[in-house]
Amino acid sequence: MAYFLILLTAVFLLPQHSIGESDSYSRNPVSSQPNESEVILTITGDIMGSDSQLHSALNEETASFDFLDSVSEVGAILRESDLTIGNLETTLAGKKARYTGYPMFNTPETILDALKEVGFDVLTTANNHALDRGLTGLISTIKNIKNQGFMHTGTYANRKDYLNPFIITVKGIKICIVAETMNANGLEKLDYGPETNHIVRYIGKSNPAADVQRCKNGGSDITMIFPHWGTEYQRYPDDFQKKAAEVYIKAGYDLIIGSHPHFPQPFEIRKVKTKDHYKNVFIAWSLGNFISGMTGRYMDTGLILKIVLGKDNKTGKAFFKSALWTNIWLHREWEPNRKLRLKIIPVSEYLFNPTRYRTLSKDSRIRLKQVWKECIEVPGTSVVWRF
């Protein structure tokens, strides 16, 4: 797998604090230095539930849905990290609420089986489709996610959950994850009862500085924000994204990982002065799509981001080490029985592997080369090197 290195050196130190066992999460450690532990986070773009995905996953004989085939080829990439995070941009409200794709998404819960199989651990749920099946659908989505053993943040059943910081301990490093969205396609304007203001976290209505402080009070070493923002189908961040990012940086966030545009957008590193030192804030404006039914240039591809965190085992200090990315492509193939087959494929593993490359049609080979070039151009800054 070909990755591209975004940042090479450690950039900030944060104190270690203790939290309860219920908040902890761990996997086998990976260490690059004798006195240093590493945590690798893998982050993907939007996980959608388009009509074509439903068609591809449907077994007409059993009237059941199996999404694993569409994501299985990237499982090795996702599972080689300590924590894998994705944006679930659909509801899981059940069959009675009717399964539909765009514009009001409701996806069979079996999509969670596929996501679990390939290695996802955390699903962010703050996005413009969070209320596509109302409050009942939102609550059902949360329950289904929890029942499958996933962690999640961004939508909540009540005010208590809304205010409680989501902190994960991964091999001794405390990571606080916050997720919020610009809107819910107008559905946020409806009255959902006493908990109306606490079921979804919204950009502009939340208090980023207070959220970061709650993370720190909970013992977090590193704070991450996942904003669902920007303008769809654009290659570069808009003014809203830029203004929101300034607010997040001022509030104290260390990592900003965006979604919603459905196009991969650039990475950026900001050098920020704190009270006693400088730190680099990493911004991924948009990772594009992970899995969807979207076709066309930039929409059928996405980035998988790997962020490496370190911890000095002598001092107990945690720090950001580096970030890398690779790209994926949504391959579409019509089988002889007119069954559509959707499959995410790792671009470099097909482009540079003659055996795999030859399995693709002529048109697919052409598009694969285009996707490679498009994503190579995306970061567009001097902070990107081939790894």
mmCIF file of N, CA and C in Angstrom, residues 116-223:
data_model
loop_
_atom_site.group_PDB
_atom_site.id
_atom_site.type_symbol
_atom_site.label_atom_id
_atom_site.label_comp_id
_atom_site.label_asym_id
_atom_site.label_seq_id
_atom_site.Cartn_x
_atom_site.Cartn_y
_atom_site.Cartn_z
ATOM 1 N N LYS A 116 -18.081 -3.407 10.972
ATOM 2 C CA LYS A 116 -17.394 -4.075 12.084
ATOM 3 C C LYS A 116 -16.361 -5.063 11.556
ATOM 4 N N GLU A 117 -16.730 -5.791 10.527
ATOM 5 C CA GLU A 117 -15.837 -6.811 9.963
ATOM 6 C C GLU A 117 -14.544 -6.204 9.428
ATOM 7 N N VAL A 118 -14.630 -5.018 8.814
ATOM 8 C CA VAL A 118 -13.423 -4.429 8.223
ATOM 9 C C VAL A 118 -12.646 -3.567 9.209
ATOM 10 N N GLY A 119 -13.169 -3.407 10.430
ATOM 11 C CA GLY A 119 -12.325 -2.796 11.451
ATOM 12 C C GLY A 119 -12.745 -1.471 12.038
ATOM 13 N N PHE A 120 -13.913 -0.948 11.692
ATOM 14 C CA PHE A 120 -14.337 0.321 12.283
ATOM 15 C C PHE A 120 -14.612 0.156 13.773
ATOM 16 N N ASP A 121 -14.263 1.195 14.540
ATOM 17 C CA ASP A 121 -14.475 1.210 15.980
ATOM 18 C C ASP A 121 -15.405 2.336 16.417
ATOM 19 N N VAL A 122 -15.226 3.513 15.812
ATOM 20 C CA VAL A 122 -15.984 4.708 16.194
ATOM 21 C C VAL A 122 -16.713 5.247 14.971
ATOM 22 N N LEU A 123 -17.990 5.589 15.147
ATOM 23 C CA LEU A 123 -18.773 6.203 14.083
ATOM 24 C C LEU A 123 -19.246 7.571 14.548
ATOM 25 N N THR A 124 -18.915 8.606 13.803
ATOM 26 C CA THR A 124 -19.464 9.926 14.091
ATOM 27 C C THR A 124 -20.805 10.030 13.370
ATOM 28 N N THR A 125 -21.779 10.671 14.009
ATOM 29 C CA THR A 125 -23.145 10.678 13.480
ATOM 30 C C THR A 125 -23.735 12.079 13.344
ATOM 31 N N ALA A 126 -22.925 13.099 13.568
ATOM 32 C CA ALA A 126 -23.403 14.478 13.394
ATOM 33 C C ALA A 126 -23.237 14.868 11.934
ATOM 34 N N ASN A 127 -24.323 14.845 11.190
ATOM 35 C CA ASN A 127 -24.294 15.240 9.784
ATOM 36 C C ASN A 127 -25.688 15.659 9.338
ATOM 37 N N ASN A 128 -25.812 16.123 8.120
ATOM 38 C CA ASN A 128 -27.079 16.683 7.666
ATOM 39 C C ASN A 128 -28.170 15.642 7.428
ATOM 40 N N HIS A 129 -27.838 14.357 7.576
ATOM 41 C CA HIS A 129 -28.856 13.309 7.431
ATOM 42 C C HIS A 129 -29.209 12.650 8.766
ATOM 43 N N ALA A 130 -28.747 13.209 9.867
ATOM 44 C CA ALA A 130 -28.962 12.601 11.180
ATOM 45 C C ALA A 130 -30.437 12.492 11.542
ATOM 46 N N LEU A 131 -31.265 13.404 11.029
ATOM 47 C CA LEU A 131 -32.689 13.423 11.375
ATOM 48 C C LEU A 131 -33.581 13.008 10.208
ATOM 49 N N ASP A 132 -33.035 12.264 9.271
ATOM 50 C CA ASP A 132 -33.822 11.853 8.101
ATOM 51 C C ASP A 132 -35.030 10.999 8.469
ATOM 52 N N ARG A 133 -35.017 10.355 9.616
ATOM 53 C CA ARG A 133 -36.180 9.609 10.107
ATOM 54 C C ARG A 133 -36.629 10.145 11.461
ATOM 55 N N GLY A 134 -36.397 11.438 11.668
ATOM 56 C CA GLY A 134 -36.871 12.092 12.876
ATOM 57 C C GLY A 134 -36.141 11.655 14.128
ATOM 58 N N LEU A 135 -36.713 12.027 15.272
ATOM 59 C CA LEU A 135 -36.095 11.690 16.551
ATOM 60 C C LEU A 135 -36.099 10.182 16.780
ATOM 61 N N THR A 136 -37.195 9.525 16.395
ATOM 62 C CA THR A 136 -37.271 8.070 16.557
ATOM 63 C C THR A 136 -36.155 7.381 15.784
ATOM 64 N N GLY A 137 -35.930 7.837 14.560
ATOM 65 C CA GLY A 137 -34.860 7.259 13.753
ATOM 66 C C GLY A 137 -33.490 7.533 14.326
ATOM 67 N N LEU A 138 -33.309 8.724 14.878
ATOM 68 C CA LEU A 138 -32.027 9.072 15.496
ATOM 69 C C LEU A 138 -31.743 8.160 16.686
ATOM 70 N N ILE A 139 -32.751 7.964 17.534
ATOM 71 C CA ILE A 139 -32.573 7.102 18.702
ATOM 72 C C ILE A 139 -32.316 5.658 18.277
ATOM 73 N N SER A 140 -33.049 5.196 17.260
ATOM 74 C CA SER A 140 -32.839 3.831 16.766
ATOM 75 C C SER A 140 -31.430 3.655 16.219
ATOM 76 N N THR A 141 -30.944 4.672 15.537
ATOM 77 C CA THR A 141 -29.581 4.618 14.995
ATOM 78 C C THR A 141 -28.561 4.474 16.114
ATOM 79 N N ILE A 142 -28.715 5.274 17.150
ATOM 80 C CA ILE A 142 -27.805 5.199 18.295
ATOM 81 C C ILE A 142 -27.846 3.812 18.929
ATOM 82 N N LYS A 143 -29.057 3.281 19.124
ATOM 83 C CA LYS A 143 -29.197 1.957 19.749
ATOM 84 C C LYS A 143 -28.548 0.871 18.902
ATOM 85 N N ASN A 144 -28.782 0.918 17.598
ATOM 86 C CA ASN A 144 -28.196 -0.092 16.717
ATOM 87 C C ASN A 144 -26.672 -0.030 16.725
ATOM 88 N N ILE A 145 -26.140 1.190 16.715
ATOM 89 C CA ILE A 145 -24.686 1.362 16.758
ATOM 90 C C ILE A 145 -24.108 0.767 18.043
ATOM 91 N N LYS A 146 -24.743 1.077 19.162
ATOM 92 C CA LYS A 146 -24.263 0.568 20.444
ATOM 93 C C LYS A 146 -24.404 -0.946 20.533
ATOM 94 N N ASN A 147 -25.530 -1.469 20.041
ATOM 95 C CA ASN A 147 -25.764 -2.914 20.109
ATOM 96 C C ASN A 147 -24.741 -3.706 19.307
ATOM 97 N N GLN A 148 -24.174 -3.075 18.291
ATOM 98 C CA GLN A 148 -23.155 -3.740 17.477
ATOM 99 C C GLN A 148 -21.753 -3.567 18.046
ATOM 100 N N GLY A 149 -21.651 -2.871 19.167
ATOM 101 C CA GLY A 149 -20.357 -2.734 19.823
ATOM 102 C C GLY A 149 -19.515 -1.568 19.358
ATOM 103 N N PHE A 150 -20.113 -0.652 18.599
ATOM 104 C CA PHE A 150 -19.391 0.542 18.165
ATOM 105 C C PHE A 150 -19.469 1.628 19.231
ATOM 106 N N MET A 151 -18.495 2.497 19.228
ATOM 107 C CA MET A 151 -18.574 3.755 19.954
ATOM 108 C C MET A 151 -19.052 4.824 18.979
ATOM 109 N N HIS A 152 -19.660 5.887 19.492
ATOM 110 C CA HIS A 152 -20.148 6.922 18.581
ATOM 111 C C HIS A 152 -20.214 8.258 19.303
ATOM 112 N N THR A 153 -20.287 9.323 18.520
ATOM 113 C CA THR A 153 -20.501 10.659 19.063
ATOM 114 C C THR A 153 -21.065 11.557 17.977
ATOM 115 N N GLY A 154 -21.765 12.619 18.385
ATOM 116 C CA GLY A 154 -22.335 13.574 17.439
ATOM 117 C C GLY A 154 -23.837 13.683 17.521
ATOM 118 N N THR A 155 -24.517 12.588 17.884
ATOM 119 C CA THR A 155 -25.954 12.594 18.153
ATOM 120 C C THR A 155 -26.169 11.941 19.514
ATOM 121 N N TYR A 156 -27.255 12.345 20.178
ATOM 122 C CA TYR A 156 -27.415 11.966 21.578
ATOM 123 C C TYR A 156 -28.884 11.730 21.914
ATOM 124 N N ALA A 157 -29.111 10.902 22.922
ATOM 125 C CA ALA A 157 -30.470 10.608 23.368
ATOM 126 C C ALA A 157 -30.978 11.642 24.363
ATOM 127 N N ASN A 158 -30.049 12.372 25.007
ATOM 128 C CA ASN A 158 -30.460 13.321 26.040
ATOM 129 C C ASN A 158 -29.345 14.328 26.314
ATOM 130 N N ARG A 159 -29.670 15.309 27.160
ATOM 131 C CA ARG A 159 -28.728 16.382 27.473
ATOM 132 C C ARG A 159 -27.490 15.857 28.200
ATOM 133 N N LYS A 160 -27.683 14.870 29.071
ATOM 134 C CA LYS A 160 -26.556 14.314 29.818
ATOM 135 C C LYS A 160 -25.505 13.750 28.870
ATOM 136 N N ASP A 161 -25.950 12.979 27.891
ATOM 137 C CA ASP A 161 -25.009 12.419 26.918
ATOM 138 C C ASP A 161 -24.358 13.520 26.085
ATOM 139 N N TYR A 162 -25.129 14.539 25.769
ATOM 140 C CA TYR A 162 -24.636 15.664 24.968
ATOM 141 C C TYR A 162 -23.465 16.354 25.662
ATOM 142 N N LEU A 163 -23.587 16.543 26.968
ATOM 143 C CA LEU A 163 -22.572 17.280 27.722
ATOM 144 C C LEU A 163 -21.402 16.405 28.171
ATOM 145 N N ASN A 164 -21.585 15.095 28.153
ATOM 146 C CA ASN A 164 -20.530 14.195 28.615
ATOM 147 C C ASN A 164 -19.476 14.024 27.527
ATOM 148 N N PRO A 165 -18.232 14.414 27.774
ATOM 149 C CA PRO A 165 -17.205 14.308 26.730
ATOM 150 C C PRO A 165 -16.921 12.857 26.366
ATOM 151 N N PHE A 166 -16.730 12.621 25.082
ATOM 152 C CA PHE A 166 -16.427 11.279 24.585
ATOM 153 C C PHE A 166 -14.912 11.124 24.532
ATOM 154 N N ILE A 167 -14.373 10.425 25.514
ATOM 155 C CA ILE A 167 -12.922 10.260 25.645
ATOM 156 C C ILE A 167 -12.572 8.782 25.553
ATOM 157 N N ILE A 168 -11.627 8.470 24.682
ATOM 158 C CA ILE A 168 -11.181 7.096 24.494
ATOM 159 C C ILE A 168 -9.729 7.004 24.947
ATOM 160 N N THR A 169 -9.418 6.000 25.729
ATOM 161 C CA THR A 169 -8.035 5.744 26.110
ATOM 162 C C THR A 169 -7.484 4.640 25.219
ATOM 163 N N VAL A 170 -6.502 4.973 24.420
ATOM 164 C CA VAL A 170 -5.873 4.004 23.525
ATOM 165 C C VAL A 170 -4.404 3.892 23.922
ATOM 166 N N LYS A 171 -4.064 2.775 24.551
ATOM 167 C CA LYS A 171 -2.686 2.533 24.993
ATOM 168 C C LYS A 171 -2.123 3.702 25.799
ATOM 169 N N GLY A 172 -2.936 4.198 26.708
ATOM 170 C CA GLY A 172 -2.483 5.232 27.622
ATOM 171 C C GLY A 172 -2.649 6.651 27.139
ATOM 172 N N ILE A 173 -3.026 6.852 25.889
ATOM 173 C CA ILE A 173 -3.257 8.196 25.363
ATOM 174 C C ILE A 173 -4.753 8.483 25.375
ATOM 175 N N LYS A 174 -5.124 9.584 26.020
ATOM 176 C CA LYS A 174 -6.529 9.959 26.124
ATOM 177 C C LYS A 174 -6.909 10.872 24.967
ATOM 178 N N ILE A 175 -7.840 10.427 24.154
ATOM 179 C CA ILE A 175 -8.261 11.168 22.965
ATOM 180 C C ILE A 175 -9.722 11.543 23.117
ATOM 181 N N CYS A 176 -10.009 12.825 23.053
ATOM 182 C CA CYS A 176 -11.390 13.305 23.124
ATOM 183 C C CYS A 176 -11.871 13.614 21.707
ATOM 184 N N ILE A 177 -13.011 13.046 21.336
ATOM 185 C CA ILE A 177 -13.558 13.214 19.995
ATOM 186 C C ILE A 177 -14.897 13.937 20.077
ATOM 187 N N VAL A 178 -15.000 15.021 19.325
ATOM 188 C CA VAL A 178 -16.235 15.806 19.233
ATOM 189 C C VAL A 178 -16.659 15.825 17.772
ATOM 190 N N ALA A 179 -17.962 15.724 17.513
ATOM 191 C CA ALA A 179 -18.469 15.787 16.140
ATOM 192 C C ALA A 179 -19.678 16.709 16.097
ATOM 193 N N GLU A 180 -19.744 17.551 15.067
ATOM 194 C CA GLU A 180 -20.889 18.446 14.915
ATOM 195 C C GLU A 180 -21.128 18.764 13.447
ATOM 196 N N THR A 181 -22.335 19.265 13.144
ATOM 197 C CA THR A 181 -22.745 19.497 11.766
ATOM 198 C C THR A 181 -23.302 20.901 11.580
ATOM 199 N N MET A 182 -23.254 21.384 10.339
ATOM 200 C CA MET A 182 -23.823 22.700 10.022
ATOM 201 C C MET A 182 -25.326 22.710 10.240
ATOM 202 N N ASN A 183 -25.991 21.628 9.812
ATOM 203 C CA ASN A 183 -27.452 21.566 9.863
ATOM 204 C C ASN A 183 -27.908 20.127 9.675
ATOM 205 N N ALA A 184 -29.227 19.950 9.664
ATOM 206 C CA ALA A 184 -29.824 18.641 9.384
ATOM 207 C C ALA A 184 -30.825 18.794 8.240
ATOM 208 N N ASN A 185 -30.411 19.521 7.225
ATOM 209 C CA ASN A 185 -31.239 19.761 6.034
ATOM 210 C C ASN A 185 -32.586 20.399 6.372
ATOM 211 N N GLY A 186 -32.580 21.283 7.362
ATOM 212 C CA GLY A 186 -33.791 21.987 7.749
ATOM 213 C C GLY A 186 -34.592 21.281 8.819
ATOM 214 N N LEU A 187 -34.346 20.009 9.026
ATOM 215 C CA LEU A 187 -35.097 19.247 10.025
ATOM 216 C C LEU A 187 -34.734 19.664 11.444
ATOM 217 N N GLU A 188 -33.627 20.355 11.595
ATOM 218 C CA GLU A 188 -33.235 20.848 12.917
ATOM 219 C C GLU A 188 -34.166 21.943 13.421
ATOM 220 N N LYS A 189 -34.980 22.495 12.528
ATOM 221 C CA LYS A 189 -35.899 23.572 12.906
ATOM 222 C C LYS A 189 -37.185 23.055 13.542
ATOM 223 N N LEU A 190 -37.418 21.759 13.469
ATOM 224 C CA LEU A 190 -38.625 21.171 14.042
ATOM 225 C C LEU A 190 -38.482 21.008 15.553
ATOM 226 N N ASP A 191 -39.614 20.862 16.222
ATOM 227 C CA ASP A 191 -39.627 20.689 17.673
ATOM 228 C C ASP A 191 -39.616 19.197 17.997
ATOM 229 N N TYR A 192 -38.587 18.749 18.685
ATOM 230 C CA TYR A 192 -38.481 17.343 19.063
ATOM 231 C C TYR A 192 -38.694 17.146 20.562
ATOM 232 N N GLY A 193 -39.320 18.112 21.199
ATOM 233 C CA GLY A 193 -39.612 17.994 22.611
ATOM 234 C C GLY A 193 -38.518 18.573 23.487
ATOM 235 N N PRO A 194 -38.490 18.173 24.764
ATOM 236 C CA PRO A 194 -37.553 18.756 25.732
ATOM 237 C C PRO A 194 -36.081 18.638 25.341
ATOM 238 N N GLU A 195 -35.748 17.613 24.558
ATOM 239 C CA GLU A 195 -34.344 17.387 24.214
ATOM 240 C C GLU A 195 -33.960 17.963 22.850
ATOM 241 N N THR A 196 -34.807 18.823 22.289
ATOM 242 C CA THR A 196 -34.577 19.355 20.943
ATOM 243 C C THR A 196 -33.170 19.909 20.756
ATOM 244 N N ASN A 197 -32.671 20.623 21.752
ATOM 245 C CA ASN A 197 -31.375 21.294 21.619
ATOM 246 C C ASN A 197 -30.181 20.397 21.948
ATOM 247 N N HIS A 198 -30.445 19.123 22.234
ATOM 248 C CA HIS A 198 -29.350 18.262 22.682
ATOM 249 C C HIS A 198 -29.269 16.928 21.945
ATOM 250 N N ILE A 199 -30.012 16.774 20.850
ATOM 251 C CA ILE A 199 -29.965 15.490 20.144
ATOM 252 C C ILE A 199 -28.897 15.467 19.053
ATOM 253 N N VAL A 200 -28.558 16.640 18.533
ATOM 254 C CA VAL A 200 -27.499 16.761 17.527
ATOM 255 C C VAL A 200 -26.627 17.952 17.904
ATOM 256 N N ARG A 201 -25.320 17.807 17.765
ATOM 257 C CA ARG A 201 -24.430 18.935 18.035
ATOM 258 C C ARG A 201 -24.252 19.729 16.740
ATOM 259 N N TYR A 202 -24.554 21.040 16.820
ATOM 260 C CA TYR A 202 -24.521 21.888 15.627
ATOM 261 C C TYR A 202 -23.396 22.916 15.698
ATOM 262 N N ILE A 203 -22.744 23.114 14.565
ATOM 263 C CA ILE A 203 -21.749 24.173 14.439
ATOM 264 C C ILE A 203 -22.458 25.513 14.601
ATOM 265 N N GLY A 204 -21.912 26.372 15.424
ATOM 266 C CA GLY A 204 -22.521 27.681 15.636
ATOM 267 C C GLY A 204 -23.409 27.730 16.858
ATOM 268 N N LYS A 205 -23.961 26.580 17.247
ATOM 269 C CA LYS A 205 -24.784 26.517 18.451
ATOM 270 C C LYS A 205 -24.012 25.927 19.620
ATOM 271 N N SER A 206 -22.987 25.170 19.316
ATOM 272 C CA SER A 206 -22.141 24.612 20.369
ATOM 273 C C SER A 206 -21.163 25.681 20.842
ATOM 274 N N ASN A 207 -20.435 25.357 21.883
ATOM 275 C CA ASN A 207 -19.411 26.257 22.415
ATOM 276 C C ASN A 207 -18.071 25.521 22.361
ATOM 277 N N PRO A 208 -17.303 25.681 21.271
ATOM 278 C CA PRO A 208 -16.061 24.916 21.114
ATOM 279 C C PRO A 208 -15.092 25.051 22.283
ATOM 280 N N ALA A 209 -14.942 26.267 22.808
ATOM 281 C CA ALA A 209 -14.015 26.456 23.927
ATOM 282 C C ALA A 209 -14.467 25.658 25.145
ATOM 283 N N ALA A 210 -15.778 25.676 25.407
ATOM 284 C CA ALA A 210 -16.314 24.910 26.536
ATOM 285 C C ALA A 210 -16.188 23.411 26.285
ATOM 286 N N ASP A 211 -16.377 22.998 25.026
ATOM 287 C CA ASP A 211 -16.241 21.579 24.694
ATOM 288 C C ASP A 211 -14.810 21.100 24.915
ATOM 289 N N VAL A 212 -13.844 21.903 24.482
ATOM 290 C CA VAL A 212 -12.435 21.541 24.683
ATOM 291 C C VAL A 212 -12.117 21.481 26.174
ATOM 292 N N GLN A 213 -12.647 22.425 26.927
ATOM 293 C CA GLN A 213 -12.394 22.435 28.367
ATOM 294 C C GLN A 213 -12.981 21.203 29.042
ATOM 295 N N ARG A 214 -14.181 20.782 28.590
ATOM 296 C CA ARG A 214 -14.766 19.560 29.141
ATOM 297 C C ARG A 214 -13.888 18.349 28.823
ATOM 298 N N CYS A 215 -13.324 18.350 27.617
ATOM 299 C CA CYS A 215 -12.397 17.270 27.260
ATOM 300 C C CYS A 215 -11.201 17.255 28.205
ATOM 301 N N LYS A 216 -10.630 18.423 28.432
ATOM 302 C CA LYS A 216 -9.460 18.514 29.310
ATOM 303 C C LYS A 216 -9.816 18.144 30.745
ATOM 304 N N ASN A 217 -10.999 18.585 31.191
ATOM 305 C CA ASN A 217 -11.440 18.228 32.539
ATOM 306 C C ASN A 217 -11.625 16.719 32.676
ATOM 307 N N GLY A 218 -11.954 16.069 31.559
ATOM 308 C CA GLY A 218 -12.107 14.619 31.565
ATOM 309 C C GLY A 218 -10.796 13.875 31.425
ATOM 310 N N GLY A 219 -9.701 14.629 31.254
ATOM 311 C CA GLY A 219 -8.387 14.003 31.212
ATOM 312 C C GLY A 219 -7.808 13.799 29.833
ATOM 313 N N SER A 220 -8.375 14.407 28.804
ATOM 314 C CA SER A 220 -7.881 14.152 27.448
ATOM 315 C C SER A 220 -6.499 14.761 27.226
ATOM 316 N N ASP A 221 -5.682 14.049 26.483
ATOM 317 C CA ASP A 221 -4.379 14.543 26.054
ATOM 318 C C ASP A 221 -4.492 15.268 24.721
ATOM 319 N N ILE A 222 -5.353 14.766 23.862
ATOM 320 C CA ILE A 222 -5.506 15.287 22.507
ATOM 321 C C ILE A 222 -6.987 15.437 22.204
ATOM 322 N N THR A 223 -7.366 16.558 21.588
ATOM 323 C CA THR A 223 -8.770 16.793 21.247
ATOM 324 C C THR A 223 -8.934 16.845 19.734
#
